[in-house]
Short mmCIF file of C-alpha atoms in Angstrom, two decimals:
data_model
loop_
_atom_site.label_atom_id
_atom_site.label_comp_id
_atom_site.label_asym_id
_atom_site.label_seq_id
_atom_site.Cartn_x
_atom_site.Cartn_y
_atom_site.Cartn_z
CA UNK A 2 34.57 62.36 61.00
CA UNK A 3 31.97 61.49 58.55
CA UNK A 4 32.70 58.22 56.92
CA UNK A 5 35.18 55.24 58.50
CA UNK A 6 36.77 53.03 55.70
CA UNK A 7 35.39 49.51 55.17
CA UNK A 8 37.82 46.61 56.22
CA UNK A 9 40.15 45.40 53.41
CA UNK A 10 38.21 42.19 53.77
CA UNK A 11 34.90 43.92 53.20
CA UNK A 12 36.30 46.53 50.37
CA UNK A 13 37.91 43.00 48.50
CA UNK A 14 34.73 41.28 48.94
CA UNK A 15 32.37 43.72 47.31
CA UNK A 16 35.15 44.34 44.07
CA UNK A 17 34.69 40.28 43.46
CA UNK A 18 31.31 40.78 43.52
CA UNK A 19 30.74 44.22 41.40
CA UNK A 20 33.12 42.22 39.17
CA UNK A 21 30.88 38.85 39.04
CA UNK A 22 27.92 40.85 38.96
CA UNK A 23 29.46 42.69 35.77
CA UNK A 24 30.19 39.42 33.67
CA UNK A 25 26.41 37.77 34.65
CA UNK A 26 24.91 40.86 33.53
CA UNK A 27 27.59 40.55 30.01
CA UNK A 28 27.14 36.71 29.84
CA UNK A 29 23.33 37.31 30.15
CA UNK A 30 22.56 39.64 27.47
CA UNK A 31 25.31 38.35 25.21
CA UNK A 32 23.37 35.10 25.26
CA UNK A 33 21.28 36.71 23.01
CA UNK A 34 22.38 36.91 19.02
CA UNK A 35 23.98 40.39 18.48
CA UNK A 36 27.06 42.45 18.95
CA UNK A 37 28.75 44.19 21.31
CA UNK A 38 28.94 47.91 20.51
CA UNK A 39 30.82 51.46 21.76
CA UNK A 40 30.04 54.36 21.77
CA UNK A 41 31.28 58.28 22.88
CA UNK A 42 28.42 60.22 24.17
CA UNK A 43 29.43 63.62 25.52
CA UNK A 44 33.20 62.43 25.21
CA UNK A 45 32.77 59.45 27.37
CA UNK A 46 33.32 55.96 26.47
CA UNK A 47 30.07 53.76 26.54
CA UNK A 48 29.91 49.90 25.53
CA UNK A 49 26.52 48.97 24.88
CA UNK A 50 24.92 45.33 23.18
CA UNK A 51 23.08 45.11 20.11
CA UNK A 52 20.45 42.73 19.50
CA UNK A 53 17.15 42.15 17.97
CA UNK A 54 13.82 42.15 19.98
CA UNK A 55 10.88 40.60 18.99
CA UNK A 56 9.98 42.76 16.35
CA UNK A 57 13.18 42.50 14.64
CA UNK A 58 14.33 46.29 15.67
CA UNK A 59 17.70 46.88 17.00
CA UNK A 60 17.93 47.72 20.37
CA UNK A 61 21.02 48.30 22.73
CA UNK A 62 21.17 47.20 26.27
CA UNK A 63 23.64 49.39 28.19
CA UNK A 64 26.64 47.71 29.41
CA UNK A 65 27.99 50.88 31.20
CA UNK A 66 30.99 53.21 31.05
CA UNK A 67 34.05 51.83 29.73
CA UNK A 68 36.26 50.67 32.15
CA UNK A 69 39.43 48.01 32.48
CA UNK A 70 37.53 45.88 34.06
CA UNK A 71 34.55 45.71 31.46
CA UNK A 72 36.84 45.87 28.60
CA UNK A 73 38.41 42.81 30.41
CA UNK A 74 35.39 40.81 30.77
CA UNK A 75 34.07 41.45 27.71
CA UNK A 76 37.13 40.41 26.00
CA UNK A 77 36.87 37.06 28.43
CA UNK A 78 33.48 36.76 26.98
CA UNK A 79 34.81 37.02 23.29
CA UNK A 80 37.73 34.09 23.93
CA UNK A 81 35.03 32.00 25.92
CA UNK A 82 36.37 32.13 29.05
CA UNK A 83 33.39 32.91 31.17
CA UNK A 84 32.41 31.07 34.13
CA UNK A 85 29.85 30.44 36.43
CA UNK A 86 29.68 32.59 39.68
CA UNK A 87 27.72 32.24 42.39
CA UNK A 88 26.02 35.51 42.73
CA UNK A 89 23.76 35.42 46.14
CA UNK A 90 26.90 33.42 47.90
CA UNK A 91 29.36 35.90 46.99
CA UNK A 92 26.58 38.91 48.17
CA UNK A 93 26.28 37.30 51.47
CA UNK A 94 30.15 36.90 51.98
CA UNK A 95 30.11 40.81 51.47
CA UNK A 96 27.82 41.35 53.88
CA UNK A 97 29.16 38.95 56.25
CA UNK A 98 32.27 40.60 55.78
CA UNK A 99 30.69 44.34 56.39
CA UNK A 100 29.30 46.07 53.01
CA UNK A 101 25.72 47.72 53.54
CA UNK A 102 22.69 45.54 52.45
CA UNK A 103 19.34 46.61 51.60
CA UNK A 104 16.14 46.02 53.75
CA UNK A 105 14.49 42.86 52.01
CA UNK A 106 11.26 44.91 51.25
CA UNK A 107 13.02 47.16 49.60
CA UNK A 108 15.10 44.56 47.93
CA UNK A 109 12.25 43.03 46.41
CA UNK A 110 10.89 46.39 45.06
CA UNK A 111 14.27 47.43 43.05
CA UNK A 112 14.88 43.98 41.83
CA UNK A 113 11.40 43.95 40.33
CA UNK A 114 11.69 47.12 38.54
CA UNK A 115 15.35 45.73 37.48
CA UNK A 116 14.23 42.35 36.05
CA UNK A 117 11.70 44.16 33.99
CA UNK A 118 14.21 46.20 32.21
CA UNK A 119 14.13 49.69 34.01
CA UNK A 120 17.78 50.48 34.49
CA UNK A 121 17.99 48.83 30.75
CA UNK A 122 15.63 51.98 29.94
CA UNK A 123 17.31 54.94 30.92
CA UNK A 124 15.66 54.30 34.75
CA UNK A 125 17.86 55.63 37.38
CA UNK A 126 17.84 54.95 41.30
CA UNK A 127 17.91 57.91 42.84
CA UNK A 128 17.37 59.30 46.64
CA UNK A 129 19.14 57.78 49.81
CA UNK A 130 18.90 54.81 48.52
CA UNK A 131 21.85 55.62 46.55
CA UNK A 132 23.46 57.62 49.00
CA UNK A 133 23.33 54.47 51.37
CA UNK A 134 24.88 52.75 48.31
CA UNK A 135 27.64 54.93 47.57
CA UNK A 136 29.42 53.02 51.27
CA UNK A 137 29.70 49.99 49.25
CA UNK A 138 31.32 51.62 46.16
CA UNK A 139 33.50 53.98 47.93
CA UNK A 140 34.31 51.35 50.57
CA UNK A 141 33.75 53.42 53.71
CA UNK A 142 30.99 53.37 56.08
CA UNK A 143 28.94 56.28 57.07
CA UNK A 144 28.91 57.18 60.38
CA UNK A 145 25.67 58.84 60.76
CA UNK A 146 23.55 56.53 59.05
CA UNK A 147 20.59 57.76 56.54
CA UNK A 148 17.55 55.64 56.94
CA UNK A 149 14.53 55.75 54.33
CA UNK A 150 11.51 54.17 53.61
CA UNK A 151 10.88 56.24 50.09
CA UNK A 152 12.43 54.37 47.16
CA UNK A 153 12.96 57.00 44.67
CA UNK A 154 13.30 56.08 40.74
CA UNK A 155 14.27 58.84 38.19
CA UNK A 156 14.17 58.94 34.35
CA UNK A 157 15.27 61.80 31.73
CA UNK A 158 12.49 61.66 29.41
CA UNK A 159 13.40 63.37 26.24
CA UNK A 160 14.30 66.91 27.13
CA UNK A 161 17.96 64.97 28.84
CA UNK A 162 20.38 63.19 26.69
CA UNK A 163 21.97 60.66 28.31
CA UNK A 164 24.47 57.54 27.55
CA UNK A 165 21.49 54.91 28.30
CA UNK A 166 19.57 54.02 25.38
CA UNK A 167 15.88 54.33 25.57
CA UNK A 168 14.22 51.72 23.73
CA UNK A 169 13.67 49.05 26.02
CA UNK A 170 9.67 49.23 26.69
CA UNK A 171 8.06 48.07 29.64
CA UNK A 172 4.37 48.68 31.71
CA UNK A 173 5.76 50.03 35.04
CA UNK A 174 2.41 49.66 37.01
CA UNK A 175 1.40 46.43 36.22
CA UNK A 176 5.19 45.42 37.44
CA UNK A 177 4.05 47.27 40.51
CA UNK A 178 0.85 45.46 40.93
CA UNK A 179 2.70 42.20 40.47
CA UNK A 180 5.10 42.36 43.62
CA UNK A 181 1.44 41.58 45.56
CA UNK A 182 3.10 44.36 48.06
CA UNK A 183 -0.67 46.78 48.12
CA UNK A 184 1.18 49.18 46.35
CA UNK A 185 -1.82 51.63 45.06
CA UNK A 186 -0.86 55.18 42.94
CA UNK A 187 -1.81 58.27 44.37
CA UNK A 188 -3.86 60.76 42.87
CA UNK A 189 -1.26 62.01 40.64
CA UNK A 190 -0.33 58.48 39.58
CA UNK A 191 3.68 59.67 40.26
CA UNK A 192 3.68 58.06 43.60
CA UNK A 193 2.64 54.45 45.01
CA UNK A 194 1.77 53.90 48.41
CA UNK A 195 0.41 51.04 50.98
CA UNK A 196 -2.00 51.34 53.08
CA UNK A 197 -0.89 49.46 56.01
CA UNK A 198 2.53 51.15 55.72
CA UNK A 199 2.17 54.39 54.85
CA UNK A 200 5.75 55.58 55.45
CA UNK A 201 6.73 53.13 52.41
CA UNK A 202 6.14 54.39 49.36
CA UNK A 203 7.45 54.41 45.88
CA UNK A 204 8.01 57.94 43.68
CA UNK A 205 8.97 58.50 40.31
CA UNK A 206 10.39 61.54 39.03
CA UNK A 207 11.41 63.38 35.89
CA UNK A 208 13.32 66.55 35.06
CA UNK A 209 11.49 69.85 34.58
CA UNK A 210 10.31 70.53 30.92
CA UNK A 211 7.88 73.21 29.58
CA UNK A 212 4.80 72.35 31.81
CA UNK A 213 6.48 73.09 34.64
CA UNK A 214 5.33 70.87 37.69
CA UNK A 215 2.91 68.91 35.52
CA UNK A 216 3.49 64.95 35.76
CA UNK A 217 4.40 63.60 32.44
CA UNK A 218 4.01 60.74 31.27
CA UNK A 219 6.88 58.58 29.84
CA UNK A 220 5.56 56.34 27.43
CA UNK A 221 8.38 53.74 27.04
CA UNK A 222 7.41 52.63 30.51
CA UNK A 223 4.11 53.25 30.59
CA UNK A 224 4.76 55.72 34.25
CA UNK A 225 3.89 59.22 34.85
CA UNK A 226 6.48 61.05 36.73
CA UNK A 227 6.90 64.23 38.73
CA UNK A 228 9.04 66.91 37.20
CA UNK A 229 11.54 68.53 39.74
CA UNK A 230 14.03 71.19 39.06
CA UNK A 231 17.71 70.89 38.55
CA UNK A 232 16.99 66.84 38.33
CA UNK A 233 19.26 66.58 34.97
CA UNK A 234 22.15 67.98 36.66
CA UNK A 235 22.15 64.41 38.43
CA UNK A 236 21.41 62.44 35.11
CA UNK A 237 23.24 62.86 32.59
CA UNK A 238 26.58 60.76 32.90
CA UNK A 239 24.99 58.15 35.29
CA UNK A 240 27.03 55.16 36.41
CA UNK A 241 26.45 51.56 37.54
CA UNK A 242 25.92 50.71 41.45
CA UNK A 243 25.88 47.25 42.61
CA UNK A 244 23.49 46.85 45.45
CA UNK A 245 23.39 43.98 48.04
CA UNK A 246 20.52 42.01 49.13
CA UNK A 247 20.56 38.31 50.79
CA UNK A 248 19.55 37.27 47.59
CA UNK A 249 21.95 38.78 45.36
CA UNK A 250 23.45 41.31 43.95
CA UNK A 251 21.49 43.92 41.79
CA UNK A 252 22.94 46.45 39.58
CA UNK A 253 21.29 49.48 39.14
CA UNK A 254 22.22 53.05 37.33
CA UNK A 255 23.04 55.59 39.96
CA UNK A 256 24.26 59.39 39.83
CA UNK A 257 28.24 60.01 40.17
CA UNK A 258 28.73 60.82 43.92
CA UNK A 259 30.25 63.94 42.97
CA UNK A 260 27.28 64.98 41.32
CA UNK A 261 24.71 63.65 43.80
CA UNK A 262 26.47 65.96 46.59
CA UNK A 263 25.99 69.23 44.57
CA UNK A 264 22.51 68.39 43.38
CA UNK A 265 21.76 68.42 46.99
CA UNK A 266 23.36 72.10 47.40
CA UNK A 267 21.04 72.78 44.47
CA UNK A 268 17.92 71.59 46.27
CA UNK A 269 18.73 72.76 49.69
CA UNK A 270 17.71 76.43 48.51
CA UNK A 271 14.19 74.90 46.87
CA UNK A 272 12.68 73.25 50.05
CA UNK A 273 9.73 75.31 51.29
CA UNK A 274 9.83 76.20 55.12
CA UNK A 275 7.57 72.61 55.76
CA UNK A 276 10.28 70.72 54.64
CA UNK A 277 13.75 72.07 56.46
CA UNK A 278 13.83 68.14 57.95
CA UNK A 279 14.56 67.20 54.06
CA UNK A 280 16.45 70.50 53.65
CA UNK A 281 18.32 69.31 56.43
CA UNK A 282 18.84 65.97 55.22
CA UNK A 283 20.09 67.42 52.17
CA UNK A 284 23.00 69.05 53.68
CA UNK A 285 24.06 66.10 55.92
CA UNK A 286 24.21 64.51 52.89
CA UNK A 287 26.31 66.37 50.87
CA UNK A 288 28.58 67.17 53.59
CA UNK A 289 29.54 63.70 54.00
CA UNK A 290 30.09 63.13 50.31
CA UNK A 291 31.74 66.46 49.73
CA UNK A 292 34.35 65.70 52.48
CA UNK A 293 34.98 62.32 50.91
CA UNK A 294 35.37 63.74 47.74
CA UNK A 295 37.98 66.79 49.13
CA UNK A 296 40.18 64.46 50.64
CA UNK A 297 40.21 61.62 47.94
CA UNK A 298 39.27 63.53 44.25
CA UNK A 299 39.84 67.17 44.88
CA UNK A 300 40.30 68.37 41.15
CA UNK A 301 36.87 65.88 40.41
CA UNK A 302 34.84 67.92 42.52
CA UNK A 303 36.44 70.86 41.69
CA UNK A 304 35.69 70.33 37.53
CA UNK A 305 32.52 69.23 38.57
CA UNK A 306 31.19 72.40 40.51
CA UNK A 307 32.70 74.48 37.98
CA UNK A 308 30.53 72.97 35.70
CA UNK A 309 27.59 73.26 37.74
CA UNK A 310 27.80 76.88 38.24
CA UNK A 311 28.67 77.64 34.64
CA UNK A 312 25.32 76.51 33.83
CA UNK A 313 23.54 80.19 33.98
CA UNK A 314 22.54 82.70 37.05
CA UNK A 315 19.81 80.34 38.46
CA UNK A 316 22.57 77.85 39.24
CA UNK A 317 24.88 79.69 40.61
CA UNK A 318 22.96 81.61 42.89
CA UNK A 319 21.04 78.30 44.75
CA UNK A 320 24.59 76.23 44.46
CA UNK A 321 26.43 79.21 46.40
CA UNK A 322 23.04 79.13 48.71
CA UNK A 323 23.28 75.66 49.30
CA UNK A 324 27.18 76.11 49.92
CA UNK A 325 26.55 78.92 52.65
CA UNK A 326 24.39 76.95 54.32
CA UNK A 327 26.74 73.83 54.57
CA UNK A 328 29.44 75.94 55.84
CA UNK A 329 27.80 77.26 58.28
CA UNK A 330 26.50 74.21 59.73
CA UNK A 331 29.38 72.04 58.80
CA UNK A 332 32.53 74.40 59.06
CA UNK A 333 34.77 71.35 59.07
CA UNK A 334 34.37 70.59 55.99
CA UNK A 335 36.80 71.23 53.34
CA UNK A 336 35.12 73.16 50.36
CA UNK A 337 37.91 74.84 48.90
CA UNK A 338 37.49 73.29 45.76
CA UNK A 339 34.21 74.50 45.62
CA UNK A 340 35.14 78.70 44.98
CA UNK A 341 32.41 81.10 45.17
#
């Protein structure tokens, strides 16, 4: 077995929360004069909020996909009936009760990046970080856990159309500099790194554009970030996560799970010889999800790899790679909604 469900305690816990966590974030940016605002991007549903900045230009904050539950509590918002929620107690009741929290270090680092608006600028959480995450939101427990020190933060640029806006603006390295954590940037100025703990460090990345491997620089948050290959597959219909930490709940933008697990068969086929213990990593990975997925959302996964492979020659060929490999070292998973 991969993956043990959560206790109904735990699962019921974490909802209240996600749902708590929802209507601060709604309650916190409708505080500010504007509108709320939908959208369909791609043929999704998107609600986002409209309001002036400083300047006087419109801006939209991104609410996230539509749902029942965020058409709900934006409705409560429109009658008034909002109330007060004690976010950090109701995180700590989730934990208590058996959801996955974050490492306070690492806490600190995503909250940070949060509070300064990088989720609210097309910034996406991406790495194990999010596949750690994914147990809350699924409400199962891994049972081979995935431990990482890398915090790894994505973000489309231009060349990726996503449903986030992009113009909130911030200065990502002086947010850096003001955790007080010895975070220094590395050579190419797409990593951050301590020197007294030098397995912790902090990467941004990009998808691949016409410079090939050449850091860019994304000027809404002042950051330069490493292109990698196939990282759009992974970016374009993001969704909202709700992460737990002892001091509260923090909602980030996170790939589907769906399309997390076959952006790993993608990469699997990439990793150079020195780094099969990623490669490896890679395919653990998607296993788990993959036989989460075949057992709970069959046709999902299905009209997801279909989608994948449909995507030209280069595709295919390192997604059916990727998918050799994880049969043959998983066998017991179920992949036959993933044809060849």
């Amino acid at each position: 077995m991969f993956y043990t469900d959560l206790s109904t305690a735990a699962q019921t816990a974490y909802a209240s929360l996600c749902s708590a966590s929802r209507m601060d974030d709604v309650r916190s940016v409708a505080a500010l004069p504007g509108s709320f605002s939908r959208k369909i991007v791609k043929g999704k549903e998107y609600w986002y909020y409209q309001t002036p900045d400083l300047t006087g230009r419109q801006m939209q904050i991104f609410l996230g996909a539509a749902s029942v539950e965020l058409n709900t509590l934006i409705e409560q918002h429109r009658q008034g009936d909002a109330t007060t929620i004690h976010l950090r107690q109701l995180a700590r009741q989730s934990i208590a009760a058996g959801c996955l929290s974050l490492v306070s270090s690492h806490a600190k680092i995503i909250e940070r990046l949060a509070d300064a608006g990088f989720f609210r600028a097309s910034g996406i959480l991406v790495g194990t970080h999010v596949y750690m995450a994914y147990q809350n939101y699924l409400g199962i427990r891994w049972q081979s856990a995935a431990q990482t020190v890398d915090l790894d933060f994505a973000h489309a640029g231009r060349n990726v159309s996503v449903a986030i806006p992009s113009d909130v603006t911030m200065d990502m390295g002086c947010e850096i500099e003001a955790l007080k954590m010895g975070f220094v940037p590395v050579k190419s100025l797409t990593t951050y790194v301590k020197s007294d703990e030098q397995d912790l460090q902090i990467d941004f990345v990009t998808c691949r554009h016409r410079g090939g491997d050449t850091p860019v620089l994304i000027k809404a948050l002042n950051a330069t970030m490493q292109p990698l290959k196939f990282m759009e597959f992974s970016m374009e219909a993001p969704i909202q996560v709700t992460l737990l930490a002892q001091r509260g709940p923090i909602t980030v933008n996170a790939p589907p799970p769906e399309k997390y697990a076959l952006h790993k068969l993608l990469v699997y086929g990439e990793r150079p010889q020195n780094m099969r213990v990623k490669a490896t990593k890679d395919l653990a990975q998607a296993a788990s999800l993959i036989d989460y997925l075949a057992k709970n959302d069959a046709e999902l996964l299905s009209e997801t790899w279909n989608g994948l492979i449909s995507r030209g020659p280069g595709w295919r060929s390192r997604a059916i790679e990727g998918l050799k490999a994880l049969k043959e070292r998983y066998p017991q998973v179920d992949t036959a909604a993933l044809p060849q």
